Coordinates of C-alpha atoms and ligand atoms in Angstrom, one line a residue:
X1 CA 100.9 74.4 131.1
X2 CA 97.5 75.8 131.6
X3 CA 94.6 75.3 129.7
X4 CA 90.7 76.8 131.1
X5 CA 92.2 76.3 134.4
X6 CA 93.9 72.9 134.2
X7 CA 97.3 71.9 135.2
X8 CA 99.1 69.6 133.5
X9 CA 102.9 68.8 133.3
X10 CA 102.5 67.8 129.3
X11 CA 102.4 70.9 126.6
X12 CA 99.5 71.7 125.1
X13 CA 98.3 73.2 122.0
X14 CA 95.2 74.2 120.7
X15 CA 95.6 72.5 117.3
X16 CA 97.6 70.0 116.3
X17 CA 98.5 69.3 113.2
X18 CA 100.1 65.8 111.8
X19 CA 102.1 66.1 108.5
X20 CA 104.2 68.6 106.6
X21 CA 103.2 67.8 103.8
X22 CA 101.3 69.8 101.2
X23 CA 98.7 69.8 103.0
X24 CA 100.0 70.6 106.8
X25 CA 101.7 73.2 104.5
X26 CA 98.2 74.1 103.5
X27 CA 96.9 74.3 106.9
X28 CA 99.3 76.3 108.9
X29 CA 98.7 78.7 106.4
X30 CA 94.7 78.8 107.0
X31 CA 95.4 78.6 110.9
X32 CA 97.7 81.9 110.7
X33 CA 95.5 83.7 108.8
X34 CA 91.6 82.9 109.8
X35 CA 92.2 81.7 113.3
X36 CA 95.7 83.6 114.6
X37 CA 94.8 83.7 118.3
X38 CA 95.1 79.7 118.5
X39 CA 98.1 78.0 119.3
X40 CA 99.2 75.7 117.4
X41 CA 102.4 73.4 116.0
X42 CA 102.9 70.9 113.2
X43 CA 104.7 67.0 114.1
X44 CA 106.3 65.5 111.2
X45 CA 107.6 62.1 111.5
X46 CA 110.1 62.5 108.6
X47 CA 113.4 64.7 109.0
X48 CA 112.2 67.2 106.1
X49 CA 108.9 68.8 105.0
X50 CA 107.4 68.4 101.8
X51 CA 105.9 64.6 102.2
X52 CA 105.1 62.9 98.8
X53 CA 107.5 65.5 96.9
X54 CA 110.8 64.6 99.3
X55 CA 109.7 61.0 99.4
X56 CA 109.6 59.9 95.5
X57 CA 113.1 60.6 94.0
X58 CA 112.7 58.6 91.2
X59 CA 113.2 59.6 87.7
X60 CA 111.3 61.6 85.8
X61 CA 108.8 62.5 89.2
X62 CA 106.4 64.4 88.3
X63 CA 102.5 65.8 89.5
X64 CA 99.9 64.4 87.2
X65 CA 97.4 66.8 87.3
X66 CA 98.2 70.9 86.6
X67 CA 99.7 72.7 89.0
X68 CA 97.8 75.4 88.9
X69 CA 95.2 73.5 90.6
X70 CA 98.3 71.7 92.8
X71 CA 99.7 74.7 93.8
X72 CA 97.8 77.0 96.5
X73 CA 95.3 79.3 96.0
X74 CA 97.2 81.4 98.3
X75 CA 100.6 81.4 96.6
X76 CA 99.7 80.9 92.9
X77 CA 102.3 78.5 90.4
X78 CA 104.1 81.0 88.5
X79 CA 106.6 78.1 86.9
X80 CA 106.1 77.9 83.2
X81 CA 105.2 74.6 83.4
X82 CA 102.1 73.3 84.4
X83 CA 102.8 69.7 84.9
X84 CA 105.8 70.0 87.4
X85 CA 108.6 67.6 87.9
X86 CA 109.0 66.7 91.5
X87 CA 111.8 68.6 92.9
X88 CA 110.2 71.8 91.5
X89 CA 107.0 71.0 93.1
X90 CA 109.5 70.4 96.6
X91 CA 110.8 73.7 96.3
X92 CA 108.0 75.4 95.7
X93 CA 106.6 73.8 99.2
X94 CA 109.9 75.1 100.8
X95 CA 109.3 78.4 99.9
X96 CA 106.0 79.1 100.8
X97 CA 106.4 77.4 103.9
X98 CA 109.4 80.0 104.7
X99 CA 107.6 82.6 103.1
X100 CA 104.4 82.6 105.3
X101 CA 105.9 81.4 108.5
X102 CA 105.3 77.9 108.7
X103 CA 108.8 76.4 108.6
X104 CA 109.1 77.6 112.0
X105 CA 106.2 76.3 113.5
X106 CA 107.0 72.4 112.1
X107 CA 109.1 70.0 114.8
X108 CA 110.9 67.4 112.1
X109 CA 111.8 63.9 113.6
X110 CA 108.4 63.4 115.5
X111 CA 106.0 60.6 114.6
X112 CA 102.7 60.8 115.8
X113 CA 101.5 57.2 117.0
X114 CA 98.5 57.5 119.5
X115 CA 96.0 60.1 120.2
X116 CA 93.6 59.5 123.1
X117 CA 90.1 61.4 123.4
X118 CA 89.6 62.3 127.3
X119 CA 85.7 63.8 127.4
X120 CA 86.5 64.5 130.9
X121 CA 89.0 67.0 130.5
X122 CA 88.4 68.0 126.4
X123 CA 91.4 67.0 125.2
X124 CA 93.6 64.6 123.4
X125 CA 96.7 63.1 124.5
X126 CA 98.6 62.6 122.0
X127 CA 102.1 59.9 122.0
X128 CA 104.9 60.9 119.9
X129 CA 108.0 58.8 118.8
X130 CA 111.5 61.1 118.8
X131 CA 114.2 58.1 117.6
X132 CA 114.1 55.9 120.4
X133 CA 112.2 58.4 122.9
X134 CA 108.5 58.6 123.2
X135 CA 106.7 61.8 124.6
X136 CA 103.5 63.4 124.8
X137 CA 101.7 66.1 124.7
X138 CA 97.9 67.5 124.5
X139 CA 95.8 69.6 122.1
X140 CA 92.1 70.7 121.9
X141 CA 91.6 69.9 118.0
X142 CA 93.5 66.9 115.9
X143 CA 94.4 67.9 112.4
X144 CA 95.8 64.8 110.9
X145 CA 97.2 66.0 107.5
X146 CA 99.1 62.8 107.0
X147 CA 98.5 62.1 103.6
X148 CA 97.1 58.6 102.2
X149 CA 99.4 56.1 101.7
X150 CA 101.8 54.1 104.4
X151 CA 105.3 56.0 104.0
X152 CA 107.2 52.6 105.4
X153 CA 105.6 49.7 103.5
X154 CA 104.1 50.0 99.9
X155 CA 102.0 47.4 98.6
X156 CA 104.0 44.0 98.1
X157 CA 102.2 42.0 95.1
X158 CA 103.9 38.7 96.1
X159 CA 105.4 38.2 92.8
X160 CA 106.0 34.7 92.1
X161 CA 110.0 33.4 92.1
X162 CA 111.4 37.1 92.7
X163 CA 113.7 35.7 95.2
X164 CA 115.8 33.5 92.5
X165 CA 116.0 36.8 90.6
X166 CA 119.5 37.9 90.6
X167 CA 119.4 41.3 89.3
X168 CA 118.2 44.7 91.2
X169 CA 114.8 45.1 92.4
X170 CA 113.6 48.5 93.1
X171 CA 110.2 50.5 94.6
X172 CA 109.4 53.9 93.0
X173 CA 109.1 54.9 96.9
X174 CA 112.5 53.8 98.2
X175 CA 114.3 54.9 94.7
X176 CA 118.7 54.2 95.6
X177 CA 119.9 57.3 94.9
X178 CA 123.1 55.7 92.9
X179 CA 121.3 53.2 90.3
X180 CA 122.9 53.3 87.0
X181 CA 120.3 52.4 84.3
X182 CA 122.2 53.8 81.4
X183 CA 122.7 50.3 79.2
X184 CA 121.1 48.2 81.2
X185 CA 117.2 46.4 80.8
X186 CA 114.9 47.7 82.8
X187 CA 111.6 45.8 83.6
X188 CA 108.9 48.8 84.9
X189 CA 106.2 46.3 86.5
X190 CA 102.8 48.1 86.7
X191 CA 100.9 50.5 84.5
X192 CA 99.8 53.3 87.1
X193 CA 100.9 57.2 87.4
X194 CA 104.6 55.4 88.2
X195 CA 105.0 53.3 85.6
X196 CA 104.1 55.3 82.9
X197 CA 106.3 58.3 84.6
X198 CA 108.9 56.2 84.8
X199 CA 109.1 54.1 81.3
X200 CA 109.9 57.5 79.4
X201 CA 112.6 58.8 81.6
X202 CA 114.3 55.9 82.0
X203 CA 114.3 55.4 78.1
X204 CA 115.9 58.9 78.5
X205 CA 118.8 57.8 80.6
X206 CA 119.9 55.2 78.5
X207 CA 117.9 52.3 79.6
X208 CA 116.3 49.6 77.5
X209 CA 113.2 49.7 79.2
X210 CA 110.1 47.2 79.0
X211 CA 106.6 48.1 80.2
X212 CA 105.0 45.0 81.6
X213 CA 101.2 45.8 82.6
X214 CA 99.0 42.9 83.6
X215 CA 96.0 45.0 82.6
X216 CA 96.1 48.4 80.4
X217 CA 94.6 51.8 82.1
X218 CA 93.7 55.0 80.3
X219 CA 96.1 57.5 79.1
X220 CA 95.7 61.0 78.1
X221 CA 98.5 63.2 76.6
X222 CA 98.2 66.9 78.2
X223 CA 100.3 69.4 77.7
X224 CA 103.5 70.0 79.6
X225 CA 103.5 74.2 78.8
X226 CA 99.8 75.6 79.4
X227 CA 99.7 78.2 76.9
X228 CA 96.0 80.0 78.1
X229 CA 97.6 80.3 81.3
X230 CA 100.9 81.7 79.7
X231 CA 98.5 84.6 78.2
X232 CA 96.3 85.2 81.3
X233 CA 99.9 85.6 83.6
X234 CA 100.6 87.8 80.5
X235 CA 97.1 90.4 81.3
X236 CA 96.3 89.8 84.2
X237 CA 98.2 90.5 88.1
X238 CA 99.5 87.4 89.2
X239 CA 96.9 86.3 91.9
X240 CA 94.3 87.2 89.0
X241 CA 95.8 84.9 86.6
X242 CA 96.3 81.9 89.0
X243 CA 92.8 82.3 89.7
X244 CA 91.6 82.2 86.1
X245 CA 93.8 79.7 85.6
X246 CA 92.6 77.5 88.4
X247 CA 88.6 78.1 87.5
X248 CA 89.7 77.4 83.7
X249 CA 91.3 74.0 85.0
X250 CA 88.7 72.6 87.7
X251 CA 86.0 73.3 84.9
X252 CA 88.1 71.3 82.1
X253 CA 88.8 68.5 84.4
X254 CA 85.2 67.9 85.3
X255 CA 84.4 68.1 82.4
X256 CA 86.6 65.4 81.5
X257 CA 85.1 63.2 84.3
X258 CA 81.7 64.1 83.9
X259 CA 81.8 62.9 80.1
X260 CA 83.4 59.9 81.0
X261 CA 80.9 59.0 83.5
X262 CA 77.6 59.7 81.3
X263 CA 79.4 59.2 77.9
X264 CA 81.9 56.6 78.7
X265 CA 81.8 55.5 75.0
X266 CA 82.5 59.1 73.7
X267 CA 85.6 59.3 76.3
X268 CA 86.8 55.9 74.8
X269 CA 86.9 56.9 71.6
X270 CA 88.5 60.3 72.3
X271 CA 91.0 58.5 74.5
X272 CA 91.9 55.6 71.9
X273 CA 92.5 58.5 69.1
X274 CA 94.5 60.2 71.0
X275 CA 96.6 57.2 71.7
X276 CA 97.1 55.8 67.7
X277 CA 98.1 59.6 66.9
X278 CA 100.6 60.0 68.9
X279 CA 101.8 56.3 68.7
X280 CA 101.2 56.3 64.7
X281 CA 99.7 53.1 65.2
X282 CA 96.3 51.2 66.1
X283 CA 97.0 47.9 66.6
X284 CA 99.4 49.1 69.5
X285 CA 96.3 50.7 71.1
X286 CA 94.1 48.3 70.8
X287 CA 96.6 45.6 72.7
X288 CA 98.1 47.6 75.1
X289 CA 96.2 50.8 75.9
X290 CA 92.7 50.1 75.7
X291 CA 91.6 48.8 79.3
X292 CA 88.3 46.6 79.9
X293 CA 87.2 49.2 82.5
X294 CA 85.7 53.0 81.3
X295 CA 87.5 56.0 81.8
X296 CA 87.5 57.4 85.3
X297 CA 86.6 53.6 86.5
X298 CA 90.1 53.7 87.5
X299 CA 91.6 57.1 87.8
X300 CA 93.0 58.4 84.4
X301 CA 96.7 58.4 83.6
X302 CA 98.2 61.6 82.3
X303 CA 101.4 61.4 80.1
X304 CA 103.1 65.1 79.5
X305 CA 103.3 65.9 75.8
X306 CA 102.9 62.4 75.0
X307 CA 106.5 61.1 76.3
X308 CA 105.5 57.7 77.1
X309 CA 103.8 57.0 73.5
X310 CA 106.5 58.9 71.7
X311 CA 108.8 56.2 73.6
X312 CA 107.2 53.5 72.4
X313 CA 107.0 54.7 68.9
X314 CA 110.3 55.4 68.8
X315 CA 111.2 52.0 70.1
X316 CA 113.0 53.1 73.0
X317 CA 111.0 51.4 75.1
X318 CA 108.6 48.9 74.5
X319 CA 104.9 47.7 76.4
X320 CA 104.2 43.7 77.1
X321 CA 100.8 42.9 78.5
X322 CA 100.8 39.6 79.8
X323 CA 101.0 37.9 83.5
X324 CA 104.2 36.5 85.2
X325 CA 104.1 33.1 85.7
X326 CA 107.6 33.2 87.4
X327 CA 111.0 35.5 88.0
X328 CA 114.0 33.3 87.0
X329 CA 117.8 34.2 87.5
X330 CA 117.7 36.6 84.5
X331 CA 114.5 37.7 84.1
X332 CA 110.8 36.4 84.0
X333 CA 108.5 34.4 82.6
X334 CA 105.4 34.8 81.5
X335 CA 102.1 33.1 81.0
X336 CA 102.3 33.4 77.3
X337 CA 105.7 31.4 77.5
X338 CA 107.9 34.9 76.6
X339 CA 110.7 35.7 78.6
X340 CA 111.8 38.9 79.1
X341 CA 115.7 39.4 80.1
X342 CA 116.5 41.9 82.8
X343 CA 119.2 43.6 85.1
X344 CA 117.1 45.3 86.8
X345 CA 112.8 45.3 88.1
X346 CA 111.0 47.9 89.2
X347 CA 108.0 47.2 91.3
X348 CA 105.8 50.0 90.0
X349 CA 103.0 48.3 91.8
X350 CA 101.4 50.3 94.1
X351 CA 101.0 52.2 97.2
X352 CA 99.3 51.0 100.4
X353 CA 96.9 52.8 101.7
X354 CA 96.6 54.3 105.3
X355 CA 94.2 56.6 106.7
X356 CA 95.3 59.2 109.5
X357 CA 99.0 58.4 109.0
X358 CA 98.9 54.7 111.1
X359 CA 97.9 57.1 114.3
X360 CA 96.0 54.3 116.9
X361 CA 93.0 56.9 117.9
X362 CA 90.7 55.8 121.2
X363 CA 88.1 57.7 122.5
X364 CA 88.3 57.5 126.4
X365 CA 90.0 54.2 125.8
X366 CA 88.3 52.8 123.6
X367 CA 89.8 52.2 119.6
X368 CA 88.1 54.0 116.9
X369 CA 90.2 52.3 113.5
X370 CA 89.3 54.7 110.8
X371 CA 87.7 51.2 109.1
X372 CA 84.6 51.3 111.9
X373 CA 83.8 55.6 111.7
X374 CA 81.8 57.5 109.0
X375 CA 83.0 60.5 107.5
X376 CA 81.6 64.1 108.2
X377 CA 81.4 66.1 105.1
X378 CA 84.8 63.9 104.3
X379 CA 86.6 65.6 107.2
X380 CA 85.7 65.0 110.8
X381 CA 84.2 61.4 111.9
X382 CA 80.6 60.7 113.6
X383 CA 81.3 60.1 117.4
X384 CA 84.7 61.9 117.2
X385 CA 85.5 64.9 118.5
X386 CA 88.0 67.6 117.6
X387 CA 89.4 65.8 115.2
X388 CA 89.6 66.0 111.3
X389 CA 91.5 64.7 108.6
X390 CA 92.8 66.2 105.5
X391 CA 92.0 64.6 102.3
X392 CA 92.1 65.7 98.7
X393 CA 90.3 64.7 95.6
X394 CA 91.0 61.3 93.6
X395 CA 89.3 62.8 90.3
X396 CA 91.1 66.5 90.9
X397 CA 94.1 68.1 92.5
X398 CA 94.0 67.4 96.1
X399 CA 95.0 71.0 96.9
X400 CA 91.9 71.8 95.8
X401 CA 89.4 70.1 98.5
X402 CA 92.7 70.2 100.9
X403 CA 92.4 73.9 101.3
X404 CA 88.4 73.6 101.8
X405 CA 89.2 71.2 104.1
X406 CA 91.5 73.5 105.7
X407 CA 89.2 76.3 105.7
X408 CA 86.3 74.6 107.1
X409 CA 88.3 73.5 110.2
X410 CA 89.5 77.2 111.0
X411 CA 86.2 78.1 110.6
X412 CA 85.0 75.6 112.9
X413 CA 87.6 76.4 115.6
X414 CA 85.9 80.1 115.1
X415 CA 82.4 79.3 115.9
X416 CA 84.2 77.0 119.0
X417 CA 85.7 79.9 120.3
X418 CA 82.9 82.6 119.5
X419 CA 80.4 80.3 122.0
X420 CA 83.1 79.2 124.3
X421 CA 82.7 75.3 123.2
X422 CA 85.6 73.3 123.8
X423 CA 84.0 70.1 122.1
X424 CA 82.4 69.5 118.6
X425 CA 81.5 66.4 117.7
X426 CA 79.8 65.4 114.3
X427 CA 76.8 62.7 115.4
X428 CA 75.0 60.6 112.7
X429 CA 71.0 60.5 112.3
X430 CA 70.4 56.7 113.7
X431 CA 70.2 54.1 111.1
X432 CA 71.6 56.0 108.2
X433 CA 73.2 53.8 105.4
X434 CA 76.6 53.5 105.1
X435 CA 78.1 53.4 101.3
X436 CA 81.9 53.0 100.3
X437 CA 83.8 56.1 100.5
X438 CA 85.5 55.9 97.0
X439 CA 84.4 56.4 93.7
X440 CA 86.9 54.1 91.9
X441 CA 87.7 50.3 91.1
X442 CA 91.4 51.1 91.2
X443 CA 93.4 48.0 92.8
X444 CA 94.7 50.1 95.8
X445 CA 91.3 51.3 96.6
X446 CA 89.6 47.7 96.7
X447 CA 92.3 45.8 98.4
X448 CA 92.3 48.6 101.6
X449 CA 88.2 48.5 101.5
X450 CA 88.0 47.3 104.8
X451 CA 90.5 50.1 106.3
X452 CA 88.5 52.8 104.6
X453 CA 86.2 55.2 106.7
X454 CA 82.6 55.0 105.4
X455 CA 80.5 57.7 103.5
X456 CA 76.4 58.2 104.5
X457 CA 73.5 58.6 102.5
X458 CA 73.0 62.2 102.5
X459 CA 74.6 65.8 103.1
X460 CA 77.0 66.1 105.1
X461 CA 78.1 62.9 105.3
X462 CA 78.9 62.5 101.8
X463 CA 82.4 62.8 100.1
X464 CA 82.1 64.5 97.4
X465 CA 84.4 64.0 94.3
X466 CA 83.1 67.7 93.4
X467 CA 85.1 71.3 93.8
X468 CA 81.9 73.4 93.1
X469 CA 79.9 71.7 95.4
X470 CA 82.3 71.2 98.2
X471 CA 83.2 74.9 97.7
X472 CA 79.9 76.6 98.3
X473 CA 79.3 73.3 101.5
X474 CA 82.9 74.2 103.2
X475 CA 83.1 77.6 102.5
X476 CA 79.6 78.8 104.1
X477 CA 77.6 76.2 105.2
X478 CA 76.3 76.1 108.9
X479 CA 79.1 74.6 111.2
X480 CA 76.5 73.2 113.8
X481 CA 75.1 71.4 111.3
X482 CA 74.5 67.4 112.5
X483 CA 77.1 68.3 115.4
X484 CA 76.9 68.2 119.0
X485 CA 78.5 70.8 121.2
X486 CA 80.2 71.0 124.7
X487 CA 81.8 73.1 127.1
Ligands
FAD1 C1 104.3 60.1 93.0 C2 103.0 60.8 93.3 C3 102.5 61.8 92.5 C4 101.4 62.4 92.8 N1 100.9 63.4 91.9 C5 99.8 64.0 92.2 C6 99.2 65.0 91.3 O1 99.8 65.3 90.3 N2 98.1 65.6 91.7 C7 97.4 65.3 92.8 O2 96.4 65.9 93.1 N3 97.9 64.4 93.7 C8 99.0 63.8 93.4 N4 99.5 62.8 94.3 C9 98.9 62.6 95.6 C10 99.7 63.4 96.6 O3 100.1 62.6 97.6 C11 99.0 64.7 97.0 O4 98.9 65.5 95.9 C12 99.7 65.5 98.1 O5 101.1 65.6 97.9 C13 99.3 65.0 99.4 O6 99.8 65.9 100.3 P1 99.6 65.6 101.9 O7 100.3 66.6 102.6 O8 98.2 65.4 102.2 O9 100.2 64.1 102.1 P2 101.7 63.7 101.9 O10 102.4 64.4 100.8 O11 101.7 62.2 101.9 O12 102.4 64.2 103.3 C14 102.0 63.7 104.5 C15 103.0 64.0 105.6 O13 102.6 63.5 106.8 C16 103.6 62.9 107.5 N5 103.0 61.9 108.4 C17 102.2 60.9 108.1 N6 101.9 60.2 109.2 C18 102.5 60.8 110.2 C19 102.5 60.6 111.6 N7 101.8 59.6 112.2 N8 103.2 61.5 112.4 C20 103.9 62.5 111.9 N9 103.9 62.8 110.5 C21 103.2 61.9 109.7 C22 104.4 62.2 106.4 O14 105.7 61.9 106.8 C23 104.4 63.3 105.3 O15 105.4 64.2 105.4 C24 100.7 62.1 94.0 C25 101.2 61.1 94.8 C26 102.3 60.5 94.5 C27 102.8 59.4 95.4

């Protein structure tokens, strides 16, 4: 194929794009639409699109945030309700992907698992695993929209004794699609997103389901139905309400975190009444649902119309916080001396995160681990060209700083093609300061610390937890800002 007068026997696209997820999703749409001369392809490892929404399959999946900030601003969330379960969510990924001609453009079945920068001829080679074949091919710009968390191996807590544990143990990620829980006790270990997802629905299919949290995290009860949006899709044309809706969201949710970060007292309280009122009780808050850490420390739990309190409260399922000192053949123990019985465990414990989908990137031969670079306006890397990655918020709907990210890259690849660069590549001011990338305490953020990219001291090599700010920065900021060109 040629390229600017090179031969080469490989393929080669201008962009490539890593993930069919939401946010490759996300991208092919901004690459159609504000850069449609460049060629371009998406490589998904798995053998259907939709990432996190075809992975979970357990019960009661669901997003956690609205998804009128979720969905895309391009194809506004006309579903009545605003926290979606997940195979809605999946379908609504199918269809737009149909709809604005990405389906075609995604190759299923191909795992992306080295990328290799050559300065000399402006490209990157990327490796790709078919089943037992490896190929390759090359591409001007990397878009890795692979998501953040390792699709193969979640995190493994080493709990004590589980192999003398003669029941079922199951991960939320790798759900058995024939697991009867109707009668049985279910143990839900963890008190994340997952957990508290899963304790109600279980309780739902029969289960006799116990919560067991080492430490409690924050819980807020939002409603499922969104009723201010029902009356703006009611006015307004439908790209006008998803908009309204969408500003009237990102401002509540801010506004949520800012309180909690200068008024962590008043966010506490707020949070704790909440809790006894649905719950009917404030002895059950104060042991089980009032965590050491402030609001927002950790990232906040969202419970849809209260399910998992009205659970507890109606006994269906019940919340121990305690540590395990040991599984035995029928259950566990725990440090307090109680044993719970059960049939089956479910290891609500966490994901593990991974940065640019496990992809081993060198620049002329040389590794750059994502653990060693510093983000560019928390998309492209110092000392790494053509290449950007596709994050979302942790305090907001990713979609939201997803599609900026999105945006920012097309416009990018614009400017590249207006001055005839083929290379862009963000360079750092020498000795700036490097500071963690993540605002949050959360276990899975600590324990992959050393695997996280760095943040800088100053614009634009901050990530920003912020939509407004990141708006006005990706939408029309100057692209050659802090980055070197080449032809
Ligand atoms: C259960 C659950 C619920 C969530 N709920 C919310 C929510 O309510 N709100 C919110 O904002 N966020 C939520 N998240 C975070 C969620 O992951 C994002 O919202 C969003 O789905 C991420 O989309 P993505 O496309 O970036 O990543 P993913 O959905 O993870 O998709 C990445 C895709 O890239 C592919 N891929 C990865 N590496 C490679 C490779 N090397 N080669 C080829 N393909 C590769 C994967 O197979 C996958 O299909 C949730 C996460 C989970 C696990």
């Amino acid at each position: 194929m040629r390229d600017n007068g090179e031969v080469s026997d490989l393929e080669h696209l201008d962009v490539l794009v890593v993930g069919a997820g939401l946010s490759g999703i996300g991208a092919g749409y901004r690459l159609r639409e504000m850069s449609p001369s460049r060629t371009w392809a998406i490589l998904e490892a798995r053998d259907s699109l939709g990432g996190t929404w075809d992975l979970f399959r357990y019960p009661g999946v669901r997003s956690d945030s609205d998804m009128m900030t979720l969905g895309f601003p391009f194809e506004p969330w006309t579903d009545r309700d605003a926290i979606a379960d997940g195979p809605k969510i999946l379908d609504y990924l199918r269809e737009t992907a149909d709809k604005h001609g990405i389906t075609e453009r995604i190759r299923l079945g191909h795992k992306v698992v080295e990328a290799d920068w050559s300065s000399e001829s402006a490209r990157w080679t990327v490796t790709v695993e078919r089943g037992e074949v490896r190929e390759q091919l090359t591409c001007g710009f990397l878009y890795l929209c692979s998501g953040y968390y390792d699709y193969e191996r979640p995190h493994d807590p080493q709990l004590p004794g589980l192999g003398s544990f003669d029941g079922e143990v199951v991960h939320p990620q790798f759900w058995p699609d024939d697991l009867a829980v109707a009668g049985r006790k279910v143990v839900v270990i963890g008190s994340g997103a997952t957990a508290v997802t899963l304790v109600p629905s279980l309780a739902d299919a029969g289960a006799y389901v116990t919560m067991l949290q080492r430490t409690p995290s924050w819980i807020a009860s939002l409603p499922r139905r969104d009723r201010a949006r029902d009356v703006l899709q009611k006015v307004l044309p439908t790209r006008a309400a998803g908009t309204a809706a969408r500003y009237k969201n990102v401002l509540g949710t801010m506004g949520v975190y800012e309180l909690s970060r200068r008024r962590p007292a008043v966010t506490r309280s707020l949070l704790s009444k909440g809790a006894a009122k649905s719950l009917g009780s404030t002895d059950l808050v104060a042991d089980h649902f009032t965590p050491t850490y402030d609001p927002w420390d950790q990232r906040l739990c969202v419970v849809p119309d209260g399910d998992l309190f009205e659970a507890v409260r109606s006994g269906q399922a019940h919340v121990v916080t305690d540590t395990i000192e040991t599984f035995l053949p029928h259950g566990i123990r725990l440090h307090s001396g109680r044993e719970l019985d059960a049939d089956v465990v479910v290891t609500a414990t966490g994901l593990r995160i991974q940065i640019a989908g496990g992809v081993a990137i060198t620049v002329d031969g040389q590794a750059r681990p994502p653990g060693d670079l510093t983000v560019y306006r928390g998309l492209m890397f110092a000392d790494v060209p053509n290449l950007a990655v596709c994050v979302g918020y942790v305090n907001a709907s990713w979609t939201l700083r997803a599609d900026l990210a999105s945006r920012y890259v097309c416009r990018l690849l614009n400017h590249m093609q207006q001055h005839a660069w083929r290379v862009a590549t963000p360079r750092a001011p020498a000795g700036m300061v490097g500071r963690p990338l993540l605002p949050l305490s959360s276990g899975y953020v600590t324990r992959a610390a050393d695997d996280l990219p760095q943040q800088g001291d100053g614009a634009p090599w901050l990530m920003r937890q912020n939509y407004l700010l990141d708006r006005r920065d990706m939408l029309r900021s100057d692209v050659t800002d802090a980055m070197s060109f080449a032809r």
